[in-house]
C-alpha cells in the first residue's frame, strides 16, 4: 500500500487506538460505573439504566452459577433481540463462559447442529421455541434449558395484554430438564467472582457460511468483541448522547456488536427491537430520534417505502450505515434526498465486514464519499488485496481477494482445523491474515471497493462477471426495486446471466418490460455481463437477516432444470 498518504482521509479519526487486555464484561463495567443513571436500553418503552443493567447482569450471573454454569462452559442463547438475550450474554462473559448465539427460527436439524458443535451444556430460549428444543433433547448435550417469555421485560400494560392474548398458547415444560428463568434458584447474597478473563479467551460463537458455504462456528475472543465495539464507537464518535436502534438481531454479528455492544461500551442507549416490521421501525425513528441508523439495504428500502418515515423530521440523524450486502446507488441517492428534505444532513454510507472479523471492519468516513467504495479500514485493522489464495499483493486498481489483519480477526472455526487453515494464513511479516473469499480492489488513495464473493463470481464467455455490479445496474432502472443475478449453464457462453427482478409495481411485469430493462443494462455494461433473460417476482426471497437470498434462487432454477 502506498504508505501513509491515505491517512489524511481519516480526518480526526485516529488510525490506531489502545485496546484493554481484559474481558468484555470488565469494559462494560466501566460504562456502568461511569454512567449509572443514563439509559442503557429501551425495550418496547420500558427502560433500564446502566446501574439497573449491571444489577440484572449480576443477578443472572448468580443464577447461572448456582445452576452449575462455570468458566469455559458454553451457553447457547436462542433468542431474538431482547433484554434477556443481552443480559445473559454479559452474565456469561462475567463468569468466564462462552456465549453461542443461535437464530431462534432455526429448524430442529439446524439446532442440533449448532448445539452439538458448540457442546452447549446450557441454553436460554423463549417459551414459543421450547418444543423445538425439547423435541431434540435426546440428540444434544444440553443439561439444562432455561425458558423465558418475551413479555417478561415489557411495560406493565403491554405485558398484561400480551400474556392475555397468548394465554391459550402457554407451554408446559419438563421440569426435570427445563426451568423458567424467573423461577431459577434464588441468587442469595454471596457475590459471584468475576472471571479474570483476558483478551485471548474465547467469548462468543457466531455462525457463518465462511469461505465454503457450510455453517461453521466462528470463534471470537474477548479481544475480538472489545476491539470491534471500540472501533465502531471511535469511527462513529459514539458517546453517552447517542441512541442506536438495534434493528439487526443479536444472533448476527452486526446486530450484536454494532447495534448493542458498541452503543453500551460508549455509554449510549440501544433500543431493542425483537421483531422487525417496517411500520414499527418507522414509528421508532420518529419517537426515539436515533442518532445512528444501521441496517442492510433491504431495510433502508423498506423505510423509504413507508410514508411515515418519508414524512418524519430527520434532523437528529448523525450517521446512517448500510452493510451486509451491496448498496445500490439509486437507493443511497433516494435515502440521502429524503433525509435532506426532512431537515437532516446525514448521508447513507456503505461499510464492509464479515462474521469472521465480528462484523464491520471498514466504512466510508462521513466527510469523504466515493461512489461504490466500502471505505477505509477501522483503527488497527489492515487490509490488502492479493492474488486469490496467494501471498502476492496486487497494485492499486487490480481486482483480487480482500484479506484482513487486526484485533477483530477471529480465533478460527470451531472444531474445524481444515477450514481454519484455509481462512487464516501467516505471512512473512509474521501477521495472521484472514482470507475473506471476497473480491475487491483499492484505489490510489487507499479506499477499498467490493466487487463480489469469490465463489459467486460468474465466468461468461471466459470473462469475469460480478453479479453485484449487474444488480446495481439493473436497480438503476426507475421501475426496479430489487434485483438478483445468477449464472445458468449455456452451450454457447458456458454460462449465461439471468436476473430476477422485483418491481415497485408488480403489475408492470411483461415481456416488453423485460426487453426494456435488458436494453437499459446493455447501454451500461459490457455484453457478457448483461442478463439474457429476466424473471419478475412479486417478492425476492430473503435470508434470515434480510439479504436477497441468491442461493434460494439458484435452488429454484436448478429445480426447474431437473423438472425439464
PDB file of C-alpha atoms in Angstrom, residues 43-307:
ATOM      1  CA  UNK A  43     -37.360  -2.387  25.198  1.00  0.00           C
ATOM      2  CA  UNK A  44     -40.810  -1.597  23.827  1.00  0.00           C
ATOM      3  CA  UNK A  45     -40.903   1.509  26.008  1.00  0.00           C
ATOM      4  CA  UNK A  46     -39.512   0.026  29.213  1.00  0.00           C
ATOM      5  CA  UNK A  47     -36.038   1.296  30.011  1.00  0.00           C
ATOM      6  CA  UNK A  48     -33.133   0.220  32.190  1.00  0.00           C
ATOM      7  CA  UNK A  49     -30.338   2.460  33.426  1.00  0.00           C
ATOM      8  CA  UNK A  50     -26.743   1.311  33.347  1.00  0.00           C
ATOM      9  CA  UNK A  51     -26.937   0.621  37.073  1.00  0.00           C
ATOM     10  CA  UNK A  52     -30.060  -1.480  36.526  1.00  0.00           C
ATOM     11  CA  UNK A  53     -28.366  -3.306  33.653  1.00  0.00           C
ATOM     12  CA  UNK A  54     -25.428  -4.028  35.952  1.00  0.00           C
ATOM     13  CA  UNK A  55     -27.767  -5.360  38.631  1.00  0.00           C
ATOM     14  CA  UNK A  56     -29.526  -7.577  36.083  1.00  0.00           C
ATOM     15  CA  UNK A  57     -26.199  -8.977  34.890  1.00  0.00           C
ATOM     16  CA  UNK A  58     -25.166  -9.707  38.482  1.00  0.00           C
ATOM     17  CA  UNK A  59     -28.489 -11.468  39.157  1.00  0.00           C
ATOM     18  CA  UNK A  60     -28.242 -13.616  36.011  1.00  0.00           C
ATOM     19  CA  UNK A  61     -24.623 -14.467  36.786  1.00  0.00           C
ATOM     20  CA  UNK A  62     -25.604 -15.691  40.263  1.00  0.00           C
ATOM     21  CA  UNK A  63     -28.492 -17.743  38.882  1.00  0.00           C
ATOM     22  CA  UNK A  64     -26.345 -19.326  36.169  1.00  0.00           C
ATOM     23  CA  UNK A  65     -23.554 -20.053  38.641  1.00  0.00           C
ATOM     24  CA  UNK A  66     -25.972 -21.696  41.077  1.00  0.00           C
ATOM     25  CA  UNK A  67     -27.310 -23.768  38.187  1.00  0.00           C
ATOM     26  CA  UNK A  68     -23.843 -25.214  37.635  1.00  0.00           C
ATOM     27  CA  UNK A  69     -22.512 -22.998  34.849  1.00  0.00           C
ATOM     28  CA  UNK A  70     -18.784 -22.294  35.157  1.00  0.00           C
ATOM     29  CA  UNK A  71     -15.901 -20.643  33.323  1.00  0.00           C
ATOM     30  CA  UNK A  72     -15.193 -22.105  29.849  1.00  0.00           C
ATOM     31  CA  UNK A  73     -18.680 -23.708  29.686  1.00  0.00           C
ATOM     32  CA  UNK A  74     -20.756 -22.868  26.611  1.00  0.00           C
ATOM     33  CA  UNK A  75     -24.242 -21.373  26.963  1.00  0.00           C
ATOM     34  CA  UNK A  76     -26.413 -21.121  23.828  1.00  0.00           C
ATOM     35  CA  UNK A  77     -28.626 -18.033  23.532  1.00  0.00           C
ATOM     36  CA  UNK A  78     -31.528 -18.980  21.248  1.00  0.00           C
ATOM     37  CA  UNK A  79     -33.253 -15.611  21.469  1.00  0.00           C
ATOM     38  CA  UNK A  80     -34.451 -12.641  19.447  1.00  0.00           C
ATOM     39  CA  UNK A  81     -33.147  -9.205  20.370  1.00  0.00           C
ATOM     40  CA  UNK A  82     -34.356  -8.792  23.951  1.00  0.00           C
ATOM     41  CA  UNK A  83     -33.186  -7.784  27.437  1.00  0.00           C
ATOM     42  CA  UNK A  84     -32.878 -11.458  28.456  1.00  0.00           C
ATOM     43  CA  UNK A  85     -30.594 -12.147  25.495  1.00  0.00           C
ATOM     44  CA  UNK A  86     -28.173  -9.293  26.105  1.00  0.00           C
ATOM     45  CA  UNK A  87     -28.175  -9.600  29.919  1.00  0.00           C
ATOM     46  CA  UNK A  88     -27.432 -13.334  29.604  1.00  0.00           C
ATOM     47  CA  UNK A  89     -24.609 -12.530  27.164  1.00  0.00           C
ATOM     48  CA  UNK A  90     -22.803 -10.236  29.590  1.00  0.00           C
ATOM     49  CA  UNK A  91     -23.517 -12.509  32.584  1.00  0.00           C
ATOM     50  CA  UNK A  92     -21.951 -15.450  30.740  1.00  0.00           C
ATOM     51  CA  UNK A  93     -18.914 -13.304  29.983  1.00  0.00           C
ATOM     52  CA  UNK A  94     -18.693 -12.185  33.613  1.00  0.00           C
ATOM     53  CA  UNK A  95     -18.451 -15.850  34.609  1.00  0.00           C
ATOM     54  CA  UNK A  96     -15.767 -16.549  32.008  1.00  0.00           C
ATOM     55  CA  UNK A  97     -18.057 -18.659  29.838  1.00  0.00           C
ATOM     56  CA  UNK A  98     -18.757 -18.750  26.113  1.00  0.00           C
ATOM     57  CA  UNK A  99     -21.995 -17.423  24.590  1.00  0.00           C
ATOM     58  CA  UNK A 100     -23.167 -19.252  21.455  1.00  0.00           C
ATOM     59  CA  UNK A 101     -25.790 -17.219  19.563  1.00  0.00           C
ATOM     60  CA  UNK A 102     -28.379 -19.198  17.587  1.00  0.00           C
ATOM     61  CA  UNK A 103     -31.198 -17.908  15.397  1.00  0.00           C
ATOM     62  CA  UNK A 104     -34.434 -18.796  17.266  1.00  0.00           C
ATOM     63  CA  UNK A 105     -36.198 -19.617  13.979  1.00  0.00           C
ATOM     64  CA  UNK A 106     -33.635 -22.322  13.185  1.00  0.00           C
ATOM     65  CA  UNK A 107     -35.074 -25.702  12.261  1.00  0.00           C
ATOM     66  CA  UNK A 108     -34.673 -28.676  14.580  1.00  0.00           C
ATOM     67  CA  UNK A 109     -31.874 -30.025  12.372  1.00  0.00           C
ATOM     68  CA  UNK A 110     -30.079 -26.678  12.490  1.00  0.00           C
ATOM     69  CA  UNK A 111     -30.479 -26.507  16.268  1.00  0.00           C
ATOM     70  CA  UNK A 112     -28.991 -29.992  16.593  1.00  0.00           C
ATOM     71  CA  UNK A 113     -26.013 -28.926  14.504  1.00  0.00           C
ATOM     72  CA  UNK A 114     -25.354 -25.729  16.471  1.00  0.00           C
ATOM     73  CA  UNK A 115     -25.852 -27.222  19.928  1.00  0.00           C
ATOM     74  CA  UNK A 116     -23.729 -30.282  19.204  1.00  0.00           C
ATOM     75  CA  UNK A 117     -20.985 -28.273  17.514  1.00  0.00           C
ATOM     76  CA  UNK A 118     -20.736 -25.880  20.459  1.00  0.00           C
ATOM     77  CA  UNK A 119     -21.192 -28.672  23.053  1.00  0.00           C
ATOM     78  CA  UNK A 120     -23.582 -26.379  24.923  1.00  0.00           C
ATOM     79  CA  UNK A 121     -24.496 -27.697  28.364  1.00  0.00           C
ATOM     80  CA  UNK A 122     -26.943 -24.835  28.902  1.00  0.00           C
ATOM     81  CA  UNK A 123     -29.271 -22.778  26.718  1.00  0.00           C
ATOM     82  CA  UNK A 124     -31.758 -19.927  27.002  1.00  0.00           C
ATOM     83  CA  UNK A 125     -34.815 -19.644  24.763  1.00  0.00           C
ATOM     84  CA  UNK A 126     -38.377 -18.328  24.605  1.00  0.00           C
ATOM     85  CA  UNK A 127     -41.395 -20.415  25.531  1.00  0.00           C
ATOM     86  CA  UNK A 128     -42.591 -20.245  21.924  1.00  0.00           C
ATOM     87  CA  UNK A 129     -39.448 -22.125  20.810  1.00  0.00           C
ATOM     88  CA  UNK A 130     -39.395 -24.603  23.692  1.00  0.00           C
ATOM     89  CA  UNK A 131     -40.963 -27.504  21.768  1.00  0.00           C
ATOM     90  CA  UNK A 132     -38.321 -27.364  19.019  1.00  0.00           C
ATOM     91  CA  UNK A 133     -35.530 -27.775  21.545  1.00  0.00           C
ATOM     92  CA  UNK A 134     -37.417 -30.340  23.628  1.00  0.00           C
ATOM     93  CA  UNK A 135     -38.054 -32.479  20.542  1.00  0.00           C
ATOM     94  CA  UNK A 136     -34.304 -32.994  20.075  1.00  0.00           C
ATOM     95  CA  UNK A 137     -33.205 -33.174  23.713  1.00  0.00           C
ATOM     96  CA  UNK A 138     -32.011 -36.792  23.370  1.00  0.00           C
ATOM     97  CA  UNK A 139     -29.738 -35.793  20.482  1.00  0.00           C
ATOM     98  CA  UNK A 140     -27.995 -32.773  22.055  1.00  0.00           C
ATOM     99  CA  UNK A 141     -25.677 -32.261  25.066  1.00  0.00           C
ATOM    100  CA  UNK A 142     -27.964 -29.803  26.924  1.00  0.00           C
ATOM    101  CA  UNK A 143     -28.173 -30.451  30.641  1.00  0.00           C
ATOM    102  CA  UNK A 144     -30.477 -27.540  31.420  1.00  0.00           C
ATOM    103  CA  UNK A 145     -32.738 -25.419  29.232  1.00  0.00           C
ATOM    104  CA  UNK A 146     -33.730 -22.029  30.660  1.00  0.00           C
ATOM    105  CA  UNK A 147     -37.070 -20.753  29.356  1.00  0.00           C
ATOM    106  CA  UNK A 148     -38.437 -17.204  29.429  1.00  0.00           C
ATOM    107  CA  UNK A 149     -41.287 -15.201  27.931  1.00  0.00           C
ATOM    108  CA  UNK A 150     -40.737 -12.240  25.627  1.00  0.00           C
ATOM    109  CA  UNK A 151     -43.209 -10.302  27.801  1.00  0.00           C
ATOM    110  CA  UNK A 152     -41.032 -10.534  30.917  1.00  0.00           C
ATOM    111  CA  UNK A 153     -39.416  -7.109  30.393  1.00  0.00           C
ATOM    112  CA  UNK A 154     -42.324  -5.366  28.676  1.00  0.00           C
ATOM    113  CA  UNK A 155     -44.006  -2.303  30.235  1.00  0.00           C
ATOM    114  CA  UNK A 156     -46.811  -3.387  32.578  1.00  0.00           C
ATOM    115  CA  UNK A 157     -49.732  -2.669  30.245  1.00  0.00           C
ATOM    116  CA  UNK A 158     -48.113  -4.371  27.241  1.00  0.00           C
ATOM    117  CA  UNK A 159     -47.080  -7.310  29.393  1.00  0.00           C
ATOM    118  CA  UNK A 160     -50.623  -7.859  30.678  1.00  0.00           C
ATOM    119  CA  UNK A 161     -52.121  -7.579  27.194  1.00  0.00           C
ATOM    120  CA  UNK A 162     -49.553  -9.935  25.681  1.00  0.00           C
ATOM    121  CA  UNK A 163     -49.995 -12.547  28.411  1.00  0.00           C
ATOM    122  CA  UNK A 164     -53.788 -12.481  27.978  1.00  0.00           C
ATOM    123  CA  UNK A 165     -53.543 -12.833  24.204  1.00  0.00           C
ATOM    124  CA  UNK A 166     -51.142 -15.782  24.469  1.00  0.00           C
ATOM    125  CA  UNK A 167     -52.820 -17.480  27.417  1.00  0.00           C
ATOM    126  CA  UNK A 168     -54.075 -20.373  25.301  1.00  0.00           C
ATOM    127  CA  UNK A 169     -50.590 -20.924  23.885  1.00  0.00           C
ATOM    128  CA  UNK A 170     -48.801 -21.392  27.200  1.00  0.00           C
ATOM    129  CA  UNK A 171     -46.345 -24.268  27.124  1.00  0.00           C
ATOM    130  CA  UNK A 172     -45.771 -26.830  29.824  1.00  0.00           C
ATOM    131  CA  UNK A 173     -42.073 -27.501  30.356  1.00  0.00           C
ATOM    132  CA  UNK A 174     -40.391 -30.675  31.558  1.00  0.00           C
ATOM    133  CA  UNK A 175     -39.146 -29.563  34.980  1.00  0.00           C
ATOM    134  CA  UNK A 176     -36.612 -32.417  35.111  1.00  0.00           C
ATOM    135  CA  UNK A 177     -34.706 -30.775  32.288  1.00  0.00           C
ATOM    136  CA  UNK A 178     -36.041 -27.242  31.803  1.00  0.00           C
ATOM    137  CA  UNK A 179     -36.587 -24.355  34.185  1.00  0.00           C
ATOM    138  CA  UNK A 180     -38.274 -20.967  33.919  1.00  0.00           C
ATOM    139  CA  UNK A 181     -35.775 -18.119  34.112  1.00  0.00           C
ATOM    140  CA  UNK A 182     -37.991 -16.233  36.530  1.00  0.00           C
ATOM    141  CA  UNK A 183     -38.134 -19.231  38.892  1.00  0.00           C
ATOM    142  CA  UNK A 184     -34.438 -20.095  38.604  1.00  0.00           C
ATOM    143  CA  UNK A 185     -32.877 -20.611  42.057  1.00  0.00           C
ATOM    144  CA  UNK A 186     -32.640 -17.718  44.459  1.00  0.00           C
ATOM    145  CA  UNK A 187     -29.388 -15.883  43.958  1.00  0.00           C
ATOM    146  CA  UNK A 188     -28.588 -15.319  47.605  1.00  0.00           C
ATOM    147  CA  UNK A 189     -26.289 -12.666  48.995  1.00  0.00           C
ATOM    148  CA  UNK A 190     -22.943 -14.250  48.153  1.00  0.00           C
ATOM    149  CA  UNK A 191     -21.433 -12.362  45.198  1.00  0.00           C
ATOM    150  CA  UNK A 192     -20.197 -14.313  42.204  1.00  0.00           C
ATOM    151  CA  UNK A 193     -16.500 -13.947  41.499  1.00  0.00           C
ATOM    152  CA  UNK A 194     -15.799 -12.134  38.245  1.00  0.00           C
ATOM    153  CA  UNK A 195     -13.665 -14.309  35.981  1.00  0.00           C
ATOM    154  CA  UNK A 196     -10.269 -12.806  35.259  1.00  0.00           C
ATOM    155  CA  UNK A 197     -10.743 -13.066  31.528  1.00  0.00           C
ATOM    156  CA  UNK A 198      -8.128 -11.862  29.103  1.00  0.00           C
ATOM    157  CA  UNK A 199      -8.308 -10.732  25.518  1.00  0.00           C
ATOM    158  CA  UNK A 200      -7.369 -14.154  24.111  1.00  0.00           C
ATOM    159  CA  UNK A 201     -10.113 -16.093  25.915  1.00  0.00           C
ATOM    160  CA  UNK A 202     -12.935 -17.438  23.759  1.00  0.00           C
ATOM    161  CA  UNK A 203     -16.060 -15.369  24.462  1.00  0.00           C
ATOM    162  CA  UNK A 204     -18.574 -15.781  21.632  1.00  0.00           C
ATOM    163  CA  UNK A 205     -19.533 -18.248  18.920  1.00  0.00           C
ATOM    164  CA  UNK A 206     -21.424 -16.899  15.916  1.00  0.00           C
ATOM    165  CA  UNK A 207     -22.381 -18.926  12.869  1.00  0.00           C
ATOM    166  CA  UNK A 208     -21.321 -18.230   9.317  1.00  0.00           C
ATOM    167  CA  UNK A 209     -21.024 -19.953   5.981  1.00  0.00           C
ATOM    168  CA  UNK A 210     -17.339 -18.999   5.956  1.00  0.00           C
ATOM    169  CA  UNK A 211     -15.474 -19.464   2.689  1.00  0.00           C
ATOM    170  CA  UNK A 212     -17.195 -22.676   1.570  1.00  0.00           C
ATOM    171  CA  UNK A 213     -20.858 -22.107   2.367  1.00  0.00           C
ATOM    172  CA  UNK A 214     -21.476 -24.755   5.065  1.00  0.00           C
ATOM    173  CA  UNK A 215     -22.465 -23.498   8.556  1.00  0.00           C
ATOM    174  CA  UNK A 216     -19.434 -23.013  10.795  1.00  0.00           C
ATOM    175  CA  UNK A 217     -18.921 -21.787  14.323  1.00  0.00           C
ATOM    176  CA  UNK A 218     -16.846 -18.613  14.268  1.00  0.00           C
ATOM    177  CA  UNK A 219     -14.782 -18.408  17.469  1.00  0.00           C
ATOM    178  CA  UNK A 220     -14.467 -14.836  18.731  1.00  0.00           C
ATOM    179  CA  UNK A 221     -12.394 -13.812  21.722  1.00  0.00           C
ATOM    180  CA  UNK A 222     -12.837 -11.068  24.297  1.00  0.00           C
ATOM    181  CA  UNK A 223     -10.275  -9.091  22.325  1.00  0.00           C
ATOM    182  CA  UNK A 224     -12.251  -9.510  19.092  1.00  0.00           C
ATOM    183  CA  UNK A 225     -15.531  -8.314  20.605  1.00  0.00           C
ATOM    184  CA  UNK A 226     -13.963  -5.485  22.636  1.00  0.00           C
ATOM    185  CA  UNK A 227     -11.936  -4.128  19.731  1.00  0.00           C
ATOM    186  CA  UNK A 228     -14.918  -4.217  17.388  1.00  0.00           C
ATOM    187  CA  UNK A 229     -17.073  -2.274  19.831  1.00  0.00           C
ATOM    188  CA  UNK A 230     -14.357   0.309  20.437  1.00  0.00           C
ATOM    189  CA  UNK A 231     -13.549   0.657  16.720  1.00  0.00           C
ATOM    190  CA  UNK A 232     -17.171   1.346  15.842  1.00  0.00           C
ATOM    191  CA  UNK A 233     -17.509   3.804  18.728  1.00  0.00           C
ATOM    192  CA  UNK A 234     -14.375   5.707  17.666  1.00  0.00           C
ATOM    193  CA  UNK A 235     -15.297   5.701  13.971  1.00  0.00           C
ATOM    194  CA  UNK A 236     -18.819   6.946  14.618  1.00  0.00           C
ATOM    195  CA  UNK A 237     -17.742   9.192  17.541  1.00  0.00           C
ATOM    196  CA  UNK A 238     -20.314   7.466  19.735  1.00  0.00           C
ATOM    197  CA  UNK A 239     -20.850   8.751  23.259  1.00  0.00           C
ATOM    198  CA  UNK A 240     -23.455   8.914  26.019  1.00  0.00           C
ATOM    199  CA  UNK A 241     -25.644  11.276  23.955  1.00  0.00           C
ATOM    200  CA  UNK A 242     -26.224   8.728  21.190  1.00  0.00           C
ATOM    201  CA  UNK A 243     -29.129   6.375  20.544  1.00  0.00           C
ATOM    202  CA  UNK A 244     -28.979   3.357  18.226  1.00  0.00           C
ATOM    203  CA  UNK A 245     -31.876   1.229  17.016  1.00  0.00           C
ATOM    204  CA  UNK A 246     -30.995  -2.466  17.368  1.00  0.00           C
ATOM    205  CA  UNK A 247     -32.899  -3.405  14.236  1.00  0.00           C
ATOM    206  CA  UNK A 248     -30.478  -6.161  13.257  1.00  0.00           C
ATOM    207  CA  UNK A 249     -30.745  -9.243  15.502  1.00  0.00           C
ATOM    208  CA  UNK A 250     -28.308 -10.142  18.286  1.00  0.00           C
ATOM    209  CA  UNK A 251     -27.585 -13.563  16.738  1.00  0.00           C
ATOM    210  CA  UNK A 252     -25.903 -11.696  13.875  1.00  0.00           C
ATOM    211  CA  UNK A 253     -22.507 -10.062  14.389  1.00  0.00           C
ATOM    212  CA  UNK A 254     -23.722  -6.735  13.003  1.00  0.00           C
ATOM    213  CA  UNK A 255     -26.639  -6.551  15.429  1.00  0.00           C
ATOM    214  CA  UNK A 256     -24.748  -7.807  18.478  1.00  0.00           C
ATOM    215  CA  UNK A 257     -21.518  -5.884  18.136  1.00  0.00           C
ATOM    216  CA  UNK A 258     -22.588  -2.644  16.446  1.00  0.00           C
ATOM    217  CA  UNK A 259     -26.221  -2.029  17.440  1.00  0.00           C
ATOM    218  CA  UNK A 260     -25.839  -3.242  21.044  1.00  0.00           C
ATOM    219  CA  UNK A 261     -22.267  -3.701  22.250  1.00  0.00           C
ATOM    220  CA  UNK A 262     -20.703  -0.612  20.645  1.00  0.00           C
ATOM    221  CA  UNK A 263     -23.542   1.546  21.979  1.00  0.00           C
ATOM    222  CA  UNK A 264     -23.162   0.207  25.541  1.00  0.00           C
ATOM    223  CA  UNK A 265     -19.360   0.413  25.595  1.00  0.00           C
ATOM    224  CA  UNK A 266     -19.694   4.083  24.577  1.00  0.00           C
ATOM    225  CA  UNK A 267     -22.284   4.837  27.275  1.00  0.00           C
ATOM    226  CA  UNK A 268     -25.075   5.343  24.734  1.00  0.00           C
ATOM    227  CA  UNK A 269     -28.580   3.911  24.506  1.00  0.00           C
ATOM    228  CA  UNK A 270     -29.700   0.941  22.422  1.00  0.00           C
ATOM    229  CA  UNK A 271     -33.365   0.494  21.507  1.00  0.00           C
ATOM    230  CA  UNK A 272     -34.039  -3.238  21.357  1.00  0.00           C
ATOM    231  CA  UNK A 273     -36.370  -4.422  18.584  1.00  0.00           C
ATOM    232  CA  UNK A 274     -37.379  -8.094  18.929  1.00  0.00           C
ATOM    233  CA  UNK A 275     -39.061  -8.377  15.535  1.00  0.00           C
ATOM    234  CA  UNK A 276     -38.705  -6.124  12.518  1.00  0.00           C
ATOM    235  CA  UNK A 277     -41.789  -4.562  10.975  1.00  0.00           C
ATOM    236  CA  UNK A 278     -41.247  -1.511   8.829  1.00  0.00           C
ATOM    237  CA  UNK A 279     -44.198   0.365  10.325  1.00  0.00           C
ATOM    238  CA  UNK A 280     -42.904  -0.166  13.872  1.00  0.00           C
ATOM    239  CA  UNK A 281     -39.351   0.854  12.981  1.00  0.00           C
ATOM    240  CA  UNK A 282     -40.582   3.956  11.159  1.00  0.00           C
ATOM    241  CA  UNK A 283     -42.546   4.832  14.290  1.00  0.00           C
ATOM    242  CA  UNK A 284     -39.500   4.279  16.498  1.00  0.00           C
ATOM    243  CA  UNK A 285     -37.380   6.535  14.290  1.00  0.00           C
ATOM    244  CA  UNK A 286     -39.951   9.281  14.819  1.00  0.00           C
ATOM    245  CA  UNK A 287     -40.419   8.652  18.553  1.00  0.00           C
ATOM    246  CA  UNK A 288     -36.921   7.678  19.752  1.00  0.00           C
ATOM    247  CA  UNK A 289     -34.969  10.014  17.421  1.00  0.00           C
ATOM    248  CA  UNK A 290     -31.918   7.755  16.984  1.00  0.00           C
ATOM    249  CA  UNK A 291     -28.664   9.474  16.110  1.00  0.00           C
ATOM    250  CA  UNK A 292     -27.471   6.399  14.216  1.00  0.00           C
ATOM    251  CA  UNK A 293     -29.448   4.262  11.776  1.00  0.00           C
ATOM    252  CA  UNK A 294     -27.741   0.993  10.886  1.00  0.00           C
ATOM    253  CA  UNK A 295     -29.076  -1.778   8.675  1.00  0.00           C
ATOM    254  CA  UNK A 296     -28.975  -3.723   5.436  1.00  0.00           C
ATOM    255  CA  UNK A 297     -30.079  -2.316   2.050  1.00  0.00           C
ATOM    256  CA  UNK A 298     -33.486  -4.034   2.156  1.00  0.00           C
ATOM    257  CA  UNK A 299     -34.205  -2.298   5.466  1.00  0.00           C
ATOM    258  CA  UNK A 300     -33.457   1.159   4.088  1.00  0.00           C
ATOM    259  CA  UNK A 301     -35.554   0.417   1.010  1.00  0.00           C
ATOM    260  CA  UNK A 302     -38.464  -0.709   3.190  1.00  0.00           C
ATOM    261  CA  UNK A 303     -38.240   2.507   5.232  1.00  0.00           C
ATOM    262  CA  UNK A 304     -38.293   4.630   2.093  1.00  0.00           C
ATOM    263  CA  UNK A 305     -41.479   2.851   1.012  1.00  0.00           C
ATOM    264  CA  UNK A 306     -43.123   3.769   4.332  1.00  0.00           C
ATOM    265  CA  UNK A 307     -44.988   7.084   4.264  1.00  0.00           C
TER     266      UNK A 307
END
